[in-house]
Amino acid sequence: MLLQFVTVLQGVLAPALLVMALSVMLTVGEGRDKPLSAYWRLAGFVVGFAGAVVFAALRATAVITQRTFVNYPTLWCCVILDVAVFVIVLFACRITADWHNHRALLDIANLVAALAIAATTFRALPDVILRLTIFVEPGDPIFTSDMLLRALGFALGAAVAIIAALIFRTMRSTAVRWSFTTAVLLLVALLFAQHFTDLAQILQSKRIVSFPTAAFLALVWGINHQRSLTIAMALVFAIPAIASIVMGFKVKPTGANEAIARTHIAFRRRAKAAGAFSLVAMICVTVALTYGVAQTQKVVTLSPPEDYSLADGVATIKFSQISDGHLHRFEYRAKDGTSMRFIIIKKNGGAYGVGLDACDNCGDAGYYEKDGKIICKKCDVAINLATIGFKGGCNPIPFDYQVKPGKIVIQMSTLDALSSHFQ
């Protein structure tokens, strides 16, 4: 659940903030006194979302195996549109003021905003949409508690990103204009940095451009701090949040008459609330994308190997040692010096699952037990207990052994022949 939550939150936050920011900066009029181009931004999001769904579907079905030929032109569009949006936000006051006298200028601004939203959404959402394909583990029934938790994590991640953007939007009428404009400019600059980093990575990998040492180190830093850039996109709204709170204290709760005084009191209350809730939203996003991510990336420590009898090239493990239904790990040093591990677990029905602590897909990462399930350490896939001891998928690599009265006997020569799996 937590992995779904933080992954979706990080993917949805940037497009959600961009849609919100451009909606505030380019909003003019109400009802009929609004240009048709104002709806182009919504159309841009719909187009970008639809494209992301199609792209994710093609990737999921392996129709597209190389993403670069799609990402490369998309990132060029994102970078160019980020620059154009920066200029539009910079002159947003002039564009929206008396827009009836220069309607074409506002239409162009809305068109660029719509294209930027479409490109950013298309770029950000495919990986989020692909999270939908891992709600159900292979071999598990469709409706399980784990599936519901993953679905809940997905929904909460998207909801938190959207709610945070909506909370920031409440400051449009309480913070001074320059503070909100500054935050949006910083947001667009961070988006540009993120898109340019991804583009530069492709240029470097394809050797289209060779970066000097300083630029290459900056590129590496950007690649390693993509999550930090996303967090910064939320934190830039601390500027209007503080400005909103200041305005809440600055406006006097008095006026020429009672109506004006009540208006000032309501504004003070609204400004303080908008600023405070925005700061809380920033803290929540920051904690989720730092502490939450750290929790999902905890390195699982494999349980230590257990003792067993080894004599004359034969390993003997008594049933009394392994009959509790839990995972038991053993270690053996092969003739070529390779340190190997194998696992044994008693399955339902009394049979034993025996195999290497490694698989053909994930190598010698090993398995661990959690909540009664055996899980691959590398890919986090839960292994169907009944299939342990059979070859295929992420199952432990099986090997020959003998069941004798009260014990399992393994010829070490059998393990010696499999030492390559741990090299």
Short mmCIF file of C-alpha atoms in Angstrom, two decimals:
data_model
loop_
_atom_site.label_atom_id
_atom_site.label_comp_id
_atom_site.label_asym_id
_atom_site.label_seq_id
_atom_site.Cartn_x
_atom_site.Cartn_y
_atom_site.Cartn_z
CA MET A 1 0.00 0.00 0.00
CA LEU A 2 2.72 2.47 1.00
CA LEU A 3 4.73 1.80 -2.17
CA GLN A 4 1.65 2.44 -4.31
CA PHE A 5 0.88 5.61 -2.36
CA VAL A 6 4.28 7.29 -2.65
CA THR A 7 4.79 6.25 -6.28
CA VAL A 8 1.42 7.62 -7.40
CA LEU A 9 1.78 10.77 -5.30
CA GLN A 10 5.14 11.57 -6.88
CA GLY A 11 3.80 10.94 -10.39
CA VAL A 12 0.54 12.88 -10.09
CA LEU A 13 1.77 15.89 -8.08
CA ALA A 14 3.58 17.73 -10.89
CA PRO A 15 0.73 17.73 -13.45
CA ALA A 16 -1.80 18.51 -10.70
CA LEU A 17 0.19 21.55 -9.57
CA LEU A 18 0.73 22.73 -13.15
CA VAL A 19 -2.98 22.52 -13.98
CA MET A 20 -3.84 24.41 -10.79
CA ALA A 21 -1.17 27.06 -11.27
CA LEU A 22 -2.06 27.88 -14.87
CA SER A 23 -5.75 27.90 -13.98
CA VAL A 24 -5.07 30.61 -11.40
CA MET A 25 -2.67 32.66 -13.52
CA LEU A 26 -4.84 32.71 -16.66
CA THR A 27 -8.33 32.88 -15.15
CA VAL A 28 -10.45 35.77 -16.41
CA GLY A 29 -14.14 36.48 -16.04
CA GLU A 30 -16.95 34.20 -14.97
CA GLY A 31 -19.73 32.45 -16.85
CA ARG A 32 -20.28 33.96 -20.27
CA ASP A 33 -17.56 36.54 -19.68
CA LYS A 34 -14.91 33.90 -20.27
CA PRO A 35 -13.15 33.12 -23.56
CA LEU A 36 -13.65 29.74 -25.17
CA SER A 37 -9.90 29.20 -24.98
CA ALA A 38 -10.19 28.94 -21.18
CA TYR A 39 -11.49 25.40 -21.71
CA TRP A 40 -8.49 24.44 -23.82
CA ARG A 41 -6.47 23.79 -20.63
CA LEU A 42 -8.97 21.13 -19.60
CA ALA A 43 -8.84 19.67 -23.10
CA GLY A 44 -5.05 19.58 -22.85
CA PHE A 45 -5.24 17.51 -19.68
CA VAL A 46 -7.76 15.12 -21.24
CA VAL A 47 -5.57 14.64 -24.32
CA GLY A 48 -2.44 14.12 -22.19
CA PHE A 49 -4.22 11.65 -19.91
CA ALA A 50 -5.66 9.70 -22.86
CA GLY A 51 -2.23 9.54 -24.48
CA ALA A 52 -0.69 8.34 -21.21
CA VAL A 53 -3.28 5.55 -20.95
CA VAL A 54 -2.56 4.41 -24.51
CA PHE A 55 1.21 4.57 -24.00
CA ALA A 56 0.97 2.64 -20.72
CA ALA A 57 -1.22 -0.01 -22.37
CA LEU A 58 1.26 -0.45 -25.22
CA ARG A 59 4.10 -0.84 -22.72
CA ALA A 60 2.14 -3.29 -20.57
CA THR A 61 1.39 -5.50 -23.59
CA ALA A 62 5.01 -5.29 -24.79
CA VAL A 63 3.94 -3.66 -28.07
CA ILE A 64 6.43 -0.94 -27.15
CA THR A 65 9.62 -2.24 -25.55
CA GLN A 66 11.85 0.76 -26.24
CA ARG A 67 10.43 3.92 -24.67
CA THR A 68 13.12 6.27 -25.92
CA PHE A 69 11.61 6.85 -29.35
CA VAL A 70 8.47 8.20 -27.58
CA ASN A 71 10.16 9.92 -24.64
CA TYR A 72 12.75 11.73 -26.75
CA PRO A 73 10.37 13.93 -28.81
CA THR A 74 8.04 14.27 -25.81
CA LEU A 75 10.81 15.68 -23.64
CA TRP A 76 11.82 18.16 -26.35
CA CYS A 77 8.22 19.38 -26.40
CA CYS A 78 8.15 19.59 -22.60
CA VAL A 79 11.36 21.62 -22.42
CA ILE A 80 10.27 24.09 -25.12
CA LEU A 81 6.79 24.46 -23.63
CA ASP A 82 8.22 24.97 -20.13
CA VAL A 83 10.16 27.97 -21.40
CA ALA A 84 7.06 29.32 -23.16
CA VAL A 85 4.91 28.86 -20.04
CA PHE A 86 7.53 30.65 -17.92
CA VAL A 87 7.26 33.69 -20.20
CA ILE A 88 3.45 33.54 -20.11
CA VAL A 89 3.36 33.40 -16.30
CA LEU A 90 5.83 36.27 -16.14
CA PHE A 91 3.47 38.46 -18.19
CA ALA A 92 0.21 36.90 -16.97
CA CYS A 93 -1.03 40.14 -15.39
CA ARG A 94 -0.73 42.00 -18.70
CA ILE A 95 -2.27 39.13 -20.65
CA THR A 96 -5.34 38.86 -18.42
CA ALA A 97 -5.86 42.58 -17.77
CA ASP A 98 -8.34 44.08 -20.28
CA TRP A 99 -8.20 40.84 -22.20
CA HIS A 100 -11.19 41.87 -24.33
CA ASN A 101 -8.89 44.33 -26.08
CA HIS A 102 -6.37 41.62 -26.97
CA ARG A 103 -8.34 38.40 -26.99
CA ALA A 104 -5.92 36.75 -29.43
CA LEU A 105 -3.05 37.14 -26.95
CA LEU A 106 -5.03 35.36 -24.22
CA ASP A 107 -6.01 32.63 -26.69
CA ILE A 108 -2.35 32.04 -27.52
CA ALA A 109 -1.48 31.91 -23.81
CA ASN A 110 -4.23 29.35 -23.17
CA LEU A 111 -3.12 27.30 -26.17
CA VAL A 112 0.47 27.15 -24.93
CA ALA A 113 -0.79 26.31 -21.42
CA ALA A 114 -2.96 23.50 -22.83
CA LEU A 115 -0.05 22.04 -24.78
CA ALA A 116 2.22 22.23 -21.72
CA ILE A 117 -0.38 20.49 -19.56
CA ALA A 118 -0.86 17.79 -22.20
CA ALA A 119 2.88 17.17 -22.58
CA THR A 120 3.56 17.15 -18.82
CA THR A 121 0.60 14.83 -18.15
CA PHE A 122 1.63 12.46 -20.94
CA ARG A 123 5.17 12.41 -19.59
CA ALA A 124 4.25 11.89 -15.90
CA LEU A 125 1.31 9.49 -15.86
CA PRO A 126 2.26 6.30 -17.79
CA ASP A 127 4.35 4.96 -14.89
CA VAL A 128 1.49 5.79 -12.52
CA ILE A 129 -1.06 4.01 -14.71
CA LEU A 130 1.18 0.94 -14.93
CA ARG A 131 0.89 0.61 -11.15
CA LEU A 132 -2.65 -0.63 -11.84
CA THR A 133 -1.23 -3.80 -13.39
CA ILE A 134 0.41 -5.00 -10.15
CA PHE A 135 -2.62 -4.91 -7.85
CA VAL A 136 -2.84 -8.72 -8.02
CA GLU A 137 0.19 -10.94 -7.51
CA PRO A 138 0.62 -13.87 -9.92
CA GLY A 139 -1.26 -16.92 -8.68
CA ASP A 140 -3.38 -14.97 -6.18
CA PRO A 141 -7.17 -14.61 -6.45
CA ILE A 142 -8.38 -11.25 -7.74
CA PHE A 143 -10.04 -10.00 -4.57
CA THR A 144 -7.70 -10.20 -1.59
CA SER A 145 -6.88 -7.89 1.29
CA ASP A 146 -3.48 -7.16 -0.29
CA MET A 147 -5.13 -6.16 -3.57
CA LEU A 148 -7.52 -3.85 -1.75
CA LEU A 149 -4.64 -2.25 0.17
CA ARG A 150 -2.71 -1.65 -3.05
CA ALA A 151 -5.81 -0.11 -4.64
CA LEU A 152 -6.32 2.06 -1.57
CA GLY A 153 -2.69 3.21 -1.71
CA PHE A 154 -3.09 4.09 -5.39
CA ALA A 155 -6.29 6.07 -4.75
CA LEU A 156 -4.84 7.88 -1.74
CA GLY A 157 -1.69 8.87 -3.65
CA ALA A 158 -3.72 10.46 -6.46
CA ALA A 159 -6.14 12.05 -3.97
CA VAL A 160 -3.40 13.63 -1.84
CA ALA A 161 -1.73 15.17 -4.93
CA ILE A 162 -5.03 16.63 -6.17
CA ILE A 163 -6.11 17.83 -2.71
CA ALA A 164 -2.74 19.51 -2.14
CA ALA A 165 -3.12 21.39 -5.44
CA LEU A 166 -6.67 22.45 -4.52
CA ILE A 167 -5.51 23.67 -1.11
CA PHE A 168 -2.78 25.77 -2.72
CA ARG A 169 -5.40 27.18 -5.07
CA THR A 170 -7.31 28.68 -2.12
CA MET A 171 -4.51 31.22 -1.72
CA ARG A 172 -5.27 32.83 -5.08
CA SER A 173 -7.45 35.47 -3.37
CA THR A 174 -5.67 35.76 -0.01
CA ALA A 175 -1.97 36.04 -0.93
CA VAL A 176 -0.64 39.07 -2.77
CA ARG A 177 -0.34 38.45 -6.49
CA TRP A 178 3.44 38.68 -6.69
CA SER A 179 3.89 35.88 -4.11
CA PHE A 180 1.69 33.43 -6.03
CA THR A 181 3.33 34.42 -9.33
CA THR A 182 6.77 33.82 -7.84
CA ALA A 183 5.73 30.36 -6.65
CA VAL A 184 4.37 29.45 -10.09
CA LEU A 185 7.53 30.69 -11.81
CA LEU A 186 9.61 28.50 -9.49
CA LEU A 187 7.27 25.57 -10.16
CA VAL A 188 7.73 25.92 -13.92
CA ALA A 189 11.50 26.30 -13.48
CA LEU A 190 11.60 23.05 -11.48
CA LEU A 191 9.53 21.30 -14.13
CA PHE A 192 11.98 22.54 -16.74
CA ALA A 193 14.90 21.22 -14.66
CA GLN A 194 13.21 17.83 -14.34
CA HIS A 195 12.36 17.56 -18.03
CA PHE A 196 15.76 18.85 -19.14
CA THR A 197 17.52 16.33 -16.88
CA ASP A 198 15.58 13.47 -18.46
CA LEU A 199 16.29 14.81 -21.94
CA ALA A 200 19.99 15.30 -21.21
CA GLN A 201 20.17 11.73 -19.93
CA ILE A 202 18.91 10.45 -23.28
CA LEU A 203 21.28 12.75 -25.20
CA GLN A 204 24.18 11.48 -23.10
CA SER A 205 23.22 7.80 -23.41
CA LYS A 206 22.86 8.07 -27.18
CA ARG A 207 26.08 10.09 -27.34
CA ILE A 208 24.30 12.82 -29.27
CA VAL A 209 25.87 15.34 -26.90
CA SER A 210 29.01 14.95 -24.81
CA PHE A 211 28.76 16.99 -21.62
CA PRO A 212 31.84 18.47 -19.92
CA THR A 213 32.69 17.15 -16.47
CA ALA A 214 30.89 19.86 -14.49
CA ALA A 215 27.71 19.54 -16.57
CA PHE A 216 27.86 15.74 -16.34
CA LEU A 217 28.13 15.90 -12.54
CA ALA A 218 25.15 18.28 -12.49
CA LEU A 219 23.24 15.81 -14.67
CA VAL A 220 24.04 12.95 -12.29
CA TRP A 221 22.87 15.06 -9.35
CA GLY A 222 19.61 15.83 -11.13
CA ILE A 223 18.99 12.17 -11.96
CA ASN A 224 19.62 11.16 -8.35
CA HIS A 225 17.40 13.91 -6.92
CA GLN A 226 14.26 13.68 -9.04
CA ARG A 227 12.16 13.14 -5.93
CA SER A 228 13.71 16.21 -4.30
CA LEU A 229 12.66 18.30 -7.30
CA THR A 230 9.09 17.03 -6.90
CA ILE A 231 9.09 17.94 -3.20
CA ALA A 232 10.42 21.39 -4.08
CA MET A 233 7.47 21.89 -6.45
CA ALA A 234 5.18 21.75 -3.43
CA LEU A 235 7.46 23.70 -1.10
CA VAL A 236 7.63 26.75 -3.41
CA PHE A 237 4.04 27.49 -2.39
CA ALA A 238 5.35 28.35 1.06
CA ILE A 239 5.89 31.83 -0.41
CA PRO A 240 2.18 32.59 -0.98
CA ALA A 241 1.30 30.62 2.18
CA ILE A 242 3.40 32.93 4.35
CA ALA A 243 2.16 35.96 2.41
CA SER A 244 -1.43 34.83 2.97
CA ILE A 245 -0.91 34.46 6.71
CA VAL A 246 0.76 37.88 6.86
CA MET A 247 -2.20 39.41 5.03
CA GLY A 248 -4.49 37.72 7.53
CA PHE A 249 -2.84 39.63 10.35
CA LYS A 250 -2.25 42.80 8.36
CA VAL A 251 -5.85 43.54 7.36
CA LYS A 252 -7.58 45.35 10.21
CA PRO A 253 -10.86 43.87 11.50
CA THR A 254 -12.48 47.28 11.14
CA GLY A 255 -14.08 49.32 8.39
CA ALA A 256 -16.19 52.33 7.51
CA ASN A 257 -19.30 50.34 8.41
CA GLU A 258 -20.26 46.96 9.84
CA ALA A 259 -20.51 45.29 6.43
CA ILE A 260 -16.95 46.24 5.52
CA ALA A 261 -15.72 45.20 8.97
CA ARG A 262 -17.36 41.78 8.60
CA THR A 263 -15.75 41.44 5.17
CA HIS A 264 -12.32 42.18 6.65
CA ILE A 265 -12.87 39.72 9.49
CA ALA A 266 -13.91 37.00 7.03
CA PHE A 267 -10.86 37.75 4.88
CA ARG A 268 -8.53 37.54 7.89
CA ARG A 269 -9.98 34.17 8.83
CA ARG A 270 -9.83 32.86 5.26
CA ALA A 271 -6.27 34.10 4.66
CA LYS A 272 -4.91 32.51 7.83
CA ALA A 273 -6.73 29.24 7.12
CA ALA A 274 -5.53 29.11 3.48
CA GLY A 275 -1.92 29.72 4.50
CA ALA A 276 -2.01 27.29 7.43
CA PHE A 277 -3.65 24.47 5.47
CA SER A 278 -1.18 25.01 2.62
CA LEU A 279 1.75 24.65 5.02
CA VAL A 280 0.20 21.46 6.42
CA ALA A 281 -0.22 20.11 2.86
CA MET A 282 3.45 20.83 2.13
CA ILE A 283 4.52 19.02 5.30
CA CYS A 284 2.36 16.01 4.40
CA VAL A 285 3.79 15.81 0.88
CA THR A 286 7.35 16.20 2.15
CA VAL A 287 6.95 13.52 4.83
CA ALA A 288 5.31 11.13 2.36
CA LEU A 289 8.08 11.54 -0.22
CA THR A 290 10.93 11.31 2.31
CA TYR A 291 10.02 9.15 5.28
CA GLY A 292 7.42 7.20 3.29
CA VAL A 293 9.84 6.43 0.47
CA ALA A 294 12.54 5.52 2.99
CA GLN A 295 10.18 2.98 4.53
CA THR A 296 9.53 1.36 1.16
CA GLN A 297 13.26 1.17 0.44
CA LYS A 298 14.25 -0.51 3.67
CA VAL A 299 16.74 -3.25 2.98
CA VAL A 300 15.35 -6.56 4.15
CA THR A 301 17.89 -8.57 6.14
CA LEU A 302 17.76 -12.29 5.49
CA SER A 303 17.50 -14.50 8.54
CA PRO A 304 20.81 -16.12 9.52
CA PRO A 305 21.51 -19.67 8.29
CA GLU A 306 20.72 -22.52 10.67
CA ASP A 307 22.93 -25.39 11.73
CA TYR A 308 22.59 -28.85 10.21
CA SER A 309 24.49 -32.10 10.07
CA LEU A 310 27.06 -32.45 7.29
CA ALA A 311 29.11 -35.64 6.98
CA ASP A 312 30.64 -37.57 4.09
CA GLY A 313 29.23 -35.16 1.52
CA VAL A 314 25.67 -35.57 2.79
CA ALA A 315 23.56 -32.93 4.56
CA THR A 316 20.91 -34.11 7.00
CA ILE A 317 18.10 -31.87 8.28
CA LYS A 318 15.70 -33.37 10.83
CA PHE A 319 11.96 -32.87 10.48
CA SER A 320 11.82 -31.61 14.05
CA GLN A 321 13.88 -28.61 12.96
CA ILE A 322 11.74 -27.61 9.99
CA SER A 323 8.21 -28.79 10.75
CA ASP A 324 6.87 -25.48 12.12
CA GLY A 325 5.69 -24.17 8.72
CA HIS A 326 8.20 -21.30 8.67
CA LEU A 327 11.08 -20.58 6.30
CA HIS A 328 14.40 -22.18 7.24
CA ARG A 329 17.64 -21.09 5.60
CA PHE A 330 20.85 -23.10 5.38
CA GLU A 331 24.31 -22.31 4.04
CA TYR A 332 26.87 -24.48 2.26
CA ARG A 333 30.30 -23.79 0.81
CA ALA A 334 30.66 -25.56 -2.53
CA LYS A 335 33.80 -27.29 -3.66
CA ASP A 336 34.74 -24.31 -5.82
CA GLY A 337 34.57 -22.06 -2.74
CA THR A 338 31.20 -20.47 -3.56
CA SER A 339 29.00 -19.70 -0.56
CA MET A 340 25.55 -21.09 -1.32
CA ARG A 341 22.19 -20.98 0.46
CA PHE A 342 19.17 -23.25 0.29
CA ILE A 343 15.77 -23.07 1.95
CA ILE A 344 13.24 -25.57 3.29
CA ILE A 345 9.65 -24.94 4.37
CA LYS A 346 6.86 -27.30 5.35
CA LYS A 347 3.89 -26.71 3.05
CA ASN A 348 0.22 -27.30 3.58
CA GLY A 349 -0.54 -30.99 3.48
CA GLY A 350 2.75 -32.03 5.06
CA ALA A 351 5.00 -31.87 1.98
CA TYR A 352 8.25 -29.95 2.08
CA GLY A 353 9.34 -27.23 -0.32
CA VAL A 354 13.08 -27.41 -0.96
CA GLY A 355 15.12 -25.17 -3.24
CA LEU A 356 18.03 -22.80 -3.57
CA ASP A 357 17.75 -19.42 -1.92
CA ALA A 358 17.84 -18.01 -5.45
CA CYS A 359 15.76 -17.97 -8.63
CA ASP A 360 16.35 -17.77 -12.37
CA ASN A 361 14.77 -14.30 -12.59
CA CYS A 362 16.27 -12.43 -9.62
CA GLY A 363 19.50 -14.31 -8.98
CA ASP A 364 20.71 -14.92 -5.44
CA ALA A 365 18.76 -12.06 -3.77
CA GLY A 366 17.04 -14.64 -1.58
CA TYR A 367 13.65 -14.98 0.07
CA TYR A 368 12.21 -13.86 3.37
CA GLU A 369 9.05 -14.58 5.32
CA LYS A 370 6.50 -11.87 6.06
CA ASP A 371 2.95 -12.26 7.35
CA GLY A 372 2.99 -15.96 6.54
CA LYS A 373 4.15 -15.40 2.95
CA ILE A 374 7.44 -16.18 1.27
CA ILE A 375 8.60 -13.10 -0.63
CA CYS A 376 11.40 -12.56 -3.13
CA LYS A 377 13.72 -9.91 -1.69
CA LYS A 378 14.51 -8.33 -5.05
CA CYS A 379 11.15 -8.05 -6.81
CA ASP A 380 8.87 -8.18 -3.74
CA VAL A 381 6.71 -10.90 -5.32
CA ALA A 382 4.93 -13.26 -2.93
CA ILE A 383 5.62 -16.87 -3.88
CA ASN A 384 2.76 -19.34 -3.95
CA LEU A 385 3.71 -21.73 -1.16
CA ALA A 386 2.39 -24.74 -3.05
CA THR A 387 4.77 -24.10 -5.97
CA ILE A 388 7.98 -24.01 -3.91
CA GLY A 389 9.99 -26.99 -5.08
CA PHE A 390 8.81 -26.59 -8.67
CA LYS A 391 10.68 -24.78 -11.40
CA GLY A 392 9.38 -21.59 -13.02
CA GLY A 393 8.81 -17.87 -12.51
CA CYS A 394 10.30 -16.45 -9.34
CA ASN A 395 10.18 -19.79 -7.53
CA PRO A 396 13.29 -21.01 -5.71
CA ILE A 397 15.41 -23.17 -8.02
CA PRO A 398 14.59 -26.78 -7.08
CA PHE A 399 17.12 -29.56 -6.69
CA ASP A 400 17.03 -33.29 -5.92
CA TYR A 401 16.82 -34.47 -2.33
CA GLN A 402 15.62 -37.53 -0.45
CA VAL A 403 13.01 -37.89 2.27
CA LYS A 404 13.90 -40.53 4.82
CA PRO A 405 12.28 -41.40 8.15
CA GLY A 406 12.40 -38.25 10.26
CA LYS A 407 14.77 -36.33 8.01
CA ILE A 408 15.64 -34.79 4.66
CA VAL A 409 18.90 -35.85 3.04
CA ILE A 410 20.73 -33.76 0.42
CA GLN A 411 23.77 -34.84 -1.54
CA MET A 412 26.28 -31.96 -1.52
CA SER A 413 27.39 -32.92 -5.02
CA THR A 414 23.92 -31.83 -6.13
CA LEU A 415 24.50 -28.37 -4.68
CA ASP A 416 28.05 -28.23 -6.06
CA ALA A 417 26.61 -28.49 -9.57
CA LEU A 418 24.40 -25.44 -8.92
CA SER A 419 27.04 -23.09 -7.47
CA SER A 420 26.92 -20.86 -10.57
CA HIS A 421 23.64 -19.39 -9.32
CA PHE A 422 25.55 -17.70 -6.48
CA GLN A 423 28.50 -16.41 -8.49
#
